[in-house]
Coordinates of C-alpha atoms in Angstrom, one line a residue:
M1 CA 54.7 113.0 28.0
M2 CA 55.5 110.5 25.5
E3 CA 53.9 106.8 26.5
Q4 CA 56.4 104.7 28.1
D5 CA 56.1 101.3 29.9
Y6 CA 59.1 101.7 32.4
F7 CA 58.2 98.3 34.1
G8 CA 58.5 96.6 30.5
V9 CA 61.2 93.5 29.4
L10 CA 62.6 95.8 27.3
Q11 CA 63.4 98.6 29.7
L12 CA 64.0 96.1 33.0
L13 CA 66.4 93.8 31.0
P14 CA 69.0 96.2 30.5
A15 CA 68.5 97.6 33.8
F16 CA 69.1 94.1 35.3
V17 CA 72.3 93.7 33.1
W18 CA 73.5 97.5 33.6
F19 CA 72.9 96.7 37.3
I20 CA 75.3 93.4 36.9
I21 CA 77.7 95.5 34.8
I22 CA 77.8 98.3 37.5
L23 CA 78.9 96.2 40.1
I24 CA 81.4 94.3 38.6
I25 CA 83.1 97.6 37.3
A26 CA 82.5 98.9 41.1
Q27 CA 84.3 95.9 42.2
I28 CA 87.0 96.1 40.0
R29 CA 87.1 100.0 41.0
R30 CA 88.0 99.0 44.7
G31 CA 90.8 97.3 44.3
T32 CA 92.8 100.4 42.7
Y33 CA 92.0 101.9 46.2
E34 CA 94.4 100.3 49.3
K35 CA 92.1 98.2 51.9
E36 CA 91.2 101.0 54.1
E37 CA 91.0 104.0 51.6
G38 CA 88.5 101.5 49.9
K39 CA 86.3 99.8 52.3
Y40 CA 83.4 102.1 51.8
F41 CA 83.5 101.9 47.8
M42 CA 81.0 99.2 47.6
Y43 CA 78.7 100.7 50.0
N44 CA 78.3 103.9 48.5
V45 CA 77.8 102.4 44.9
L46 CA 75.1 99.7 46.4
V47 CA 73.5 103.0 48.3
K48 CA 73.3 105.0 45.2
L49 CA 71.6 102.8 43.2
V50 CA 69.0 101.9 45.6
F51 CA 68.5 105.4 45.9
S52 CA 68.3 105.8 42.1
L53 CA 65.8 103.3 42.2
A54 CA 63.7 105.1 44.8
F55 CA 64.1 108.3 42.7
V56 CA 62.8 106.4 39.6
L57 CA 59.7 105.1 41.4
F58 CA 58.9 108.1 43.6
Y59 CA 58.5 109.9 39.8
I60 CA 56.6 107.1 37.7
I61 CA 54.7 106.2 40.8
S62 CA 54.2 109.0 43.0
V63 CA 54.5 112.1 41.1
Q64 CA 53.5 110.3 37.5
G65 CA 55.7 112.8 35.5
G66 CA 57.6 116.1 36.4
D67 CA 60.9 117.3 35.4
T68 CA 63.1 113.7 35.2
I69 CA 60.3 112.1 32.8
A70 CA 60.5 115.4 30.4
Y71 CA 64.0 115.0 30.6
Y72 CA 64.1 111.5 29.9
D73 CA 61.7 112.2 26.7
G74 CA 63.7 115.0 25.5
A75 CA 66.8 112.2 25.5
L76 CA 64.5 109.8 23.3
A77 CA 63.2 112.1 21.0
L78 CA 67.1 113.0 20.4
N79 CA 67.9 109.3 20.3
N80 CA 65.1 109.0 17.6
L81 CA 66.8 112.0 16.2
M82 CA 70.4 110.2 15.8
V83 CA 69.1 107.2 14.1
E84 CA 66.8 109.4 11.2
N85 CA 69.8 111.8 10.8
P86 CA 72.8 112.0 12.7
G87 CA 73.7 114.8 11.7
L88 CA 71.1 116.8 12.5
Y89 CA 71.6 115.4 15.9
V90 CA 74.8 116.3 16.3
D91 CA 73.9 119.9 15.3
Q92 CA 71.2 119.9 17.5
L93 CA 73.6 118.5 20.3
L94 CA 75.8 121.8 19.6
S95 CA 73.2 124.0 19.5
T96 CA 70.6 126.1 21.5
P97 CA 67.6 125.6 21.5
T98 CA 64.7 128.6 20.3
D99 CA 61.5 128.6 19.9
D100 CA 61.4 128.1 16.3
S101 CA 64.1 125.3 15.7
I102 CA 62.1 122.3 17.4
G103 CA 59.7 122.0 13.9
Q104 CA 63.3 121.9 12.1
Y105 CA 64.7 118.7 14.0
F106 CA 61.8 117.0 15.3
N107 CA 58.8 115.1 13.4
A108 CA 56.3 112.7 13.8
R109 CA 58.7 110.0 13.8
T110 CA 61.1 111.1 16.1
G111 CA 58.8 112.5 18.6
Y112 CA 59.2 115.7 20.0
P113 CA 61.0 116.9 23.1
P114 CA 57.9 118.5 26.0
G115 CA 57.9 122.0 24.9
W116 CA 58.9 123.3 28.4
I117 CA 62.1 121.2 28.6
Y118 CA 63.0 122.7 25.2
R119 CA 62.4 126.3 25.8
E120 CA 64.8 126.4 28.7
P121 CA 68.2 125.4 27.5
E122 CA 69.3 124.8 30.5
G123 CA 66.9 121.8 30.7
F124 CA 67.1 120.7 27.4
F125 CA 71.5 120.2 28.0
V126 CA 70.5 117.6 30.6
S127 CA 68.1 115.6 27.6
K128 CA 71.6 116.4 25.6
I129 CA 73.7 114.1 28.1
T130 CA 71.0 111.7 29.0
S131 CA 70.7 110.8 25.4
I132 CA 74.4 110.0 24.9
L133 CA 73.7 107.7 28.2
S134 CA 70.5 106.0 27.2
L135 CA 72.5 104.8 23.6
I136 CA 74.1 102.9 25.7
T137 CA 71.2 101.7 27.8
F138 CA 69.2 100.4 24.9
K139 CA 66.9 103.6 25.9
S140 CA 66.3 102.1 29.4
F141 CA 65.2 104.8 31.5
I142 CA 66.1 102.4 34.7
A143 CA 69.1 101.5 33.5
T144 CA 70.1 105.0 32.5
T145 CA 69.3 106.1 36.2
F146 CA 71.9 103.5 37.3
L147 CA 74.5 104.3 35.5
I148 CA 74.0 108.1 36.4
S149 CA 74.1 107.2 40.3
Y150 CA 77.7 105.1 39.4
F151 CA 78.9 108.2 38.0
V152 CA 77.7 110.0 41.3
A153 CA 79.1 107.2 43.3
S154 CA 82.6 107.8 42.0
A155 CA 82.7 111.7 41.8
S156 CA 81.7 111.6 45.5
Y157 CA 84.4 108.6 46.5
R158 CA 87.0 110.4 44.6
V159 CA 86.8 113.4 46.4
Y160 CA 85.9 110.7 49.8
A161 CA 89.9 109.7 49.6
L162 CA 91.0 113.2 48.8
I163 CA 89.9 114.8 51.6
R164 CA 91.1 111.1 53.5
K165 CA 94.6 111.7 53.5
M166 CA 94.5 115.5 54.8
N167 CA 93.3 113.8 58.0
L168 CA 91.1 116.8 58.9
V169 CA 87.8 115.0 59.6
P170 CA 87.0 111.8 61.5
E171 CA 86.5 109.2 59.4
S172 CA 83.0 108.5 59.9
Y173 CA 81.9 111.7 59.2
L174 CA 83.4 112.5 56.3
A175 CA 82.1 109.5 55.0
L176 CA 78.5 110.3 55.8
A177 CA 79.4 113.4 54.3
L178 CA 80.2 112.5 50.8
L179 CA 79.0 109.0 50.4
F180 CA 75.4 108.6 52.7
L181 CA 73.6 111.5 53.5
P182 CA 69.9 110.5 52.3
S183 CA 68.9 113.6 50.6
V184 CA 71.6 114.1 48.5
N185 CA 71.6 110.6 47.8
F186 CA 68.2 110.8 46.6
W187 CA 67.8 113.9 44.6
C188 CA 71.3 113.9 42.8
T189 CA 71.2 110.4 41.7
G190 CA 68.8 110.6 38.8
V191 CA 68.1 111.9 35.6
S192 CA 68.0 115.9 36.6
K193 CA 69.5 119.1 37.0
D194 CA 71.1 117.9 40.4
S195 CA 72.5 115.3 39.9
F196 CA 75.1 116.1 36.7
V197 CA 75.8 119.4 38.5
L198 CA 76.9 117.2 41.9
I199 CA 79.2 115.2 39.5
G200 CA 80.2 118.3 38.3
V201 CA 81.0 120.2 40.9
L202 CA 82.8 117.0 42.6
M203 CA 85.1 116.3 40.0
M204 CA 85.9 120.4 39.9
I205 CA 87.0 120.2 43.7
Y206 CA 88.9 117.3 43.2
H207 CA 91.0 118.4 40.1
A208 CA 91.2 121.0 41.3
F209 CA 92.9 120.6 44.6
R210 CA 94.9 117.5 42.6
L211 CA 96.2 120.7 40.9
I212 CA 98.0 121.9 43.7
S213 CA 99.1 118.5 44.6
P214 CA 102.6 117.8 44.6
D215 CA 102.4 114.1 44.2
N216 CA 99.9 114.7 40.7
K217 CA 102.1 114.1 37.3
R218 CA 99.3 114.4 35.5
K219 CA 98.4 118.0 35.3
I220 CA 97.5 118.5 31.8
R221 CA 94.6 115.9 32.8
S222 CA 93.8 117.5 35.5
L223 CA 93.2 120.5 34.1
I224 CA 91.5 119.2 31.2
L225 CA 88.5 117.4 33.2
F226 CA 88.0 120.4 35.3
T227 CA 87.5 122.7 32.4
L228 CA 85.1 119.9 30.8
M229 CA 83.3 119.7 34.5
A230 CA 83.1 123.4 34.5
L231 CA 81.2 123.9 31.2
M232 CA 79.2 121.0 32.0
V233 CA 77.8 123.0 35.1
Y234 CA 77.7 125.7 33.5
H235 CA 75.0 124.9 31.0
I236 CA 73.1 123.7 34.0
R237 CA 73.3 126.1 36.8
S238 CA 75.9 129.3 35.8
I239 CA 75.3 130.7 39.5
I240 CA 76.8 127.2 41.0
L241 CA 79.8 127.4 38.9
Y242 CA 80.7 131.0 40.0
V243 CA 80.1 130.0 43.8
T244 CA 82.6 127.0 42.9
I245 CA 85.1 129.1 41.1
L246 CA 84.9 131.9 43.8
S247 CA 85.6 129.4 46.6
I248 CA 88.5 127.6 44.9
V249 CA 89.8 130.9 43.9
F250 CA 90.3 132.3 47.4
A251 CA 91.1 128.5 48.8
Y252 CA 94.5 128.6 46.0
S253 CA 95.2 132.2 47.5
T254 CA 95.9 130.1 51.0
F255 CA 98.1 127.5 49.0
I256 CA 99.9 130.2 47.8
A257 CA 100.1 131.9 51.0
N258 CA 101.3 128.9 52.3
R259 CA 103.8 128.7 49.6
F260 CA 105.4 132.2 50.8
K261 CA 104.6 131.2 54.8
G262 CA 108.6 132.5 54.9
S263 CA 108.1 136.1 53.1
R264 CA 105.5 137.6 55.4
Q265 CA 106.3 140.8 52.7
G266 CA 104.6 138.3 50.2
I267 CA 101.8 136.9 52.2
L268 CA 101.0 140.9 53.0
I269 CA 101.1 141.4 49.2
L270 CA 99.1 138.6 47.9
R271 CA 96.2 139.1 50.6
F272 CA 96.8 143.1 49.9
L273 CA 96.1 142.1 45.7
I274 CA 92.7 140.4 46.7
I275 CA 91.7 142.8 48.5
V276 CA 91.5 145.3 45.8
V277 CA 90.3 142.8 43.0
G278 CA 87.4 142.1 45.2
F279 CA 86.9 145.3 46.4
V280 CA 86.5 146.3 42.9
V281 CA 84.6 143.7 41.4
I282 CA 82.0 144.4 44.6
S283 CA 82.1 147.9 43.7
Q284 CA 81.3 147.4 39.9
S285 CA 78.4 144.7 40.5
L286 CA 76.9 146.4 43.3
S287 CA 77.1 150.3 42.8
S288 CA 73.4 151.5 42.2
S289 CA 71.4 154.1 44.3
S290 CA 68.1 152.1 44.3
E291 CA 66.6 148.7 44.3
A292 CA 65.3 149.1 40.1
E293 CA 68.7 150.5 39.5
F294 CA 70.8 147.2 41.0
L295 CA 68.5 144.5 39.7
A296 CA 68.8 146.1 36.1
Q297 CA 72.6 145.8 36.5
N298 CA 72.6 142.5 38.3
E299 CA 70.9 139.5 36.5
I300 CA 70.7 137.1 38.9
F301 CA 69.4 139.4 41.4
E302 CA 67.0 140.1 39.0
E303 CA 65.9 136.6 38.8
A304 CA 66.0 136.1 42.5
A305 CA 64.0 138.8 43.1
I306 CA 60.9 137.7 40.3
T307 CA 61.3 134.3 41.7
Q308 CA 61.3 135.1 45.4
R309 CA 58.5 137.8 44.9
D310 CA 56.2 134.7 42.8
F311 CA 56.4 132.6 45.6
A312 CA 55.9 134.5 48.7
T313 CA 52.3 135.9 46.7
N314 CA 51.5 133.0 44.3
D315 CA 48.9 131.0 46.8
A316 CA 49.0 128.1 44.5
Y317 CA 52.3 126.4 46.0
G318 CA 50.6 126.2 49.2
D319 CA 52.6 125.1 52.6
N320 CA 55.4 124.2 50.7
R321 CA 56.6 127.9 50.5
Y322 CA 59.1 129.6 53.1
S323 CA 60.0 132.9 53.7
I324 CA 63.0 135.3 54.8
G325 CA 61.0 137.9 55.5
E326 CA 60.6 141.1 53.1
I327 CA 63.7 141.8 50.9
E328 CA 65.0 145.2 49.5
F329 CA 67.2 144.2 46.5
T330 CA 69.9 146.6 47.6
P331 CA 73.1 146.1 48.6
V332 CA 72.3 146.8 52.3
G333 CA 69.4 144.8 51.5
L334 CA 70.9 141.7 50.7
V335 CA 73.6 142.5 53.5
R336 CA 70.6 142.6 56.4
A337 CA 69.0 139.3 54.2
A338 CA 71.8 137.3 54.6
P339 CA 71.7 135.6 57.8
F340 CA 68.4 134.7 57.4
A341 CA 68.8 133.4 53.9
I342 CA 72.4 131.3 55.0
L343 CA 69.8 130.0 58.1
A344 CA 67.3 128.8 55.6
G345 CA 70.0 127.7 52.7
M346 CA 71.6 125.4 55.5
L347 CA 69.0 124.2 58.0
R348 CA 65.5 124.4 56.5
P349 CA 63.2 122.9 56.1
F350 CA 63.2 122.4 59.7
P351 CA 62.0 118.9 61.3
W352 CA 58.4 120.5 62.0
E353 CA 58.3 121.8 58.2
A354 CA 59.5 118.3 56.9
L355 CA 56.7 115.8 57.6
S356 CA 56.3 115.0 54.1
P357 CA 57.7 112.0 52.3
S358 CA 60.0 113.7 50.3
L359 CA 61.3 115.8 52.8
I360 CA 61.8 113.7 55.8
F361 CA 65.2 113.2 55.3
N362 CA 65.8 117.0 55.2
G363 CA 64.4 117.4 58.5
M364 CA 66.7 114.4 59.4
E365 CA 69.5 116.2 58.4
S366 CA 69.0 119.6 59.7
L367 CA 68.6 117.9 63.3
L368 CA 71.9 116.9 62.3
L369 CA 73.2 119.9 61.3
I370 CA 71.7 121.9 64.2
F371 CA 73.4 119.4 66.4
L372 CA 77.2 120.0 64.9
I373 CA 76.8 123.8 64.7
F374 CA 76.5 123.4 68.3
R375 CA 79.2 121.5 69.1
F376 CA 81.8 123.2 66.5
F377 CA 81.1 126.0 69.2
L378 CA 81.1 124.3 72.3
R379 CA 84.3 122.1 71.5
G380 CA 87.6 124.9 70.9
P381 CA 86.1 127.3 68.3
W382 CA 88.9 129.2 67.9
A383 CA 91.1 126.6 67.2
K384 CA 89.1 125.1 64.8
F385 CA 88.7 128.7 63.0
K386 CA 92.7 128.7 62.9
L387 CA 93.2 125.3 61.4
I388 CA 90.2 126.7 58.8
Q389 CA 92.4 129.7 57.8
T390 CA 95.4 127.7 56.9
Q391 CA 93.9 124.6 55.2
E392 CA 93.0 125.2 51.3
L393 CA 89.9 122.7 51.2
L394 CA 87.9 123.7 54.7
L395 CA 88.7 127.4 53.6
F396 CA 87.1 126.6 50.0
A397 CA 84.7 124.7 52.6
L398 CA 83.5 127.2 54.5
L399 CA 83.2 130.0 51.6
F400 CA 81.1 127.0 49.4
V401 CA 78.8 126.6 52.1
L402 CA 77.7 130.2 53.3
I403 CA 78.2 131.4 49.5
M404 CA 75.8 128.3 48.4
A405 CA 73.4 128.6 51.0
F406 CA 72.9 132.7 50.7
V407 CA 71.9 132.3 47.0
T408 CA 69.5 129.2 47.5
G409 CA 68.2 130.5 50.3
L410 CA 67.5 134.0 48.8
T411 CA 66.4 132.7 45.3
S412 CA 64.6 129.0 46.3
G413 CA 61.3 130.3 48.0
L414 CA 59.9 126.6 47.8
F415 CA 61.1 123.5 49.8
G416 CA 61.2 121.2 47.1
V417 CA 63.3 123.9 45.3
L418 CA 65.4 124.2 48.1
V419 CA 66.4 121.0 49.3
R420 CA 67.4 120.2 45.7
L421 CA 69.2 123.5 44.7
R422 CA 71.7 123.1 48.1
A423 CA 72.7 119.4 48.3
P424 CA 76.3 120.3 46.4
L425 CA 76.5 122.2 50.3
L426 CA 75.4 119.8 52.7
P427 CA 78.3 117.1 52.3
F428 CA 80.7 120.1 53.0
A429 CA 78.5 121.5 55.7
V430 CA 79.0 118.1 57.3
I431 CA 83.0 118.2 56.7
I432 CA 83.2 121.8 57.7
L433 CA 81.5 121.0 61.2
S434 CA 83.3 118.1 62.3
I435 CA 86.7 119.0 61.8
Q436 CA 88.7 118.2 64.8
P437 CA 92.1 120.2 65.1
I438 CA 94.3 117.5 66.8
L439 CA 93.5 115.0 64.0
N440 CA 95.9 117.1 61.7
V441 CA 98.7 117.0 64.5
V442 CA 100.1 113.6 63.5
G443 CA 100.1 115.1 59.4
P444 CA 98.5 113.8 56.2
K445 CA 98.1 109.9 55.7
T446 CA 100.2 108.3 53.6
Q447 CA 99.3 109.5 50.2
S448 CA 97.9 106.5 47.4
P449 CA 98.5 106.4 43.8
E450 CA 96.2 108.3 42.4
T451 CA 92.8 106.4 41.1

């Protein structure tokens, strides 16, 4: 780790300046929303700034290192490389790091990025993005964190405003879900994979639904931004990109079915095609007679098997581990494990498992989700499922939550990893569990201009 004085004048002054700039930009941006639609915007920005500062202090003072510091050390080395040789800097941004290439780009004058970050293309991609942001924050770690937290605030508010117009969820629950969940605001507002993944996923969702919105006159712009966000997520956590795309595709199928609602034959043909394509894809990926053959054909599950077994047998992880039982990595075995993986992905750590300072918010959110699940099934569940079938956004949310919960519950193994990987699903879990069909009787709220 490079020696940094994170509380020196050269670090704190840019942080203070950017804090003021962000508040000014946020105030201007708030004015682009209608009064009621934008009433939470400044609170959203302020909350994320506060949590991002807590995130910084946690890693500097408590952890005294960790991945977020390593990402920033990599960004500083890239900044120094840009000053020394701009051509090599651009070349490094566009290339994939290898064990041998670090010496070709970096030296004693530029400093070296942490080796374990450089050898992981996904981790070093975070350093690459951060290096661009740190150029305008004068290499201030705290200022760069503030800037990232504002991007998270902006992305989350876009999705909040989009769903608010649909009149599907009580406004208070919608605001809690997308703007004020403590664990999401803590883990996803700093220099980390989780922050950039959350920004990418939220912006993909926003532009995916803007593409099918009749009042969107800039569909090409939405398509370009959707593609850029998808590329960012792909380079950091490809599995989350696949989950997001799959959920969007099914949501689009509902949109198309609604467009053909006057033609029963059209709906039947569409759904038949979806079932056939899905069957073919699943058959190709899951056709195997043994665990070894299945894992050899499915790289994602092979990595999951290695990770899960390491966490289960390595005592070095202590009480931070969790288990969903013995898993046989075959199609049948994964089906059996799915309920336990989804339960873990959504609700763990349970309150009695979340007594450490870094997990306390997750325990509180687990209680909230348990309450919402009981309320969902006690108050008109069939009407809610019927609404989900007819609303593209709700179908997306349901599939996204279930698939993400399965993937994260299956592959994490550690509570510290689980609470960060599953952060993008939490807002949509609260949304899907908070729907009230009666709200939608009056129809969507008045559309406001795109912001």
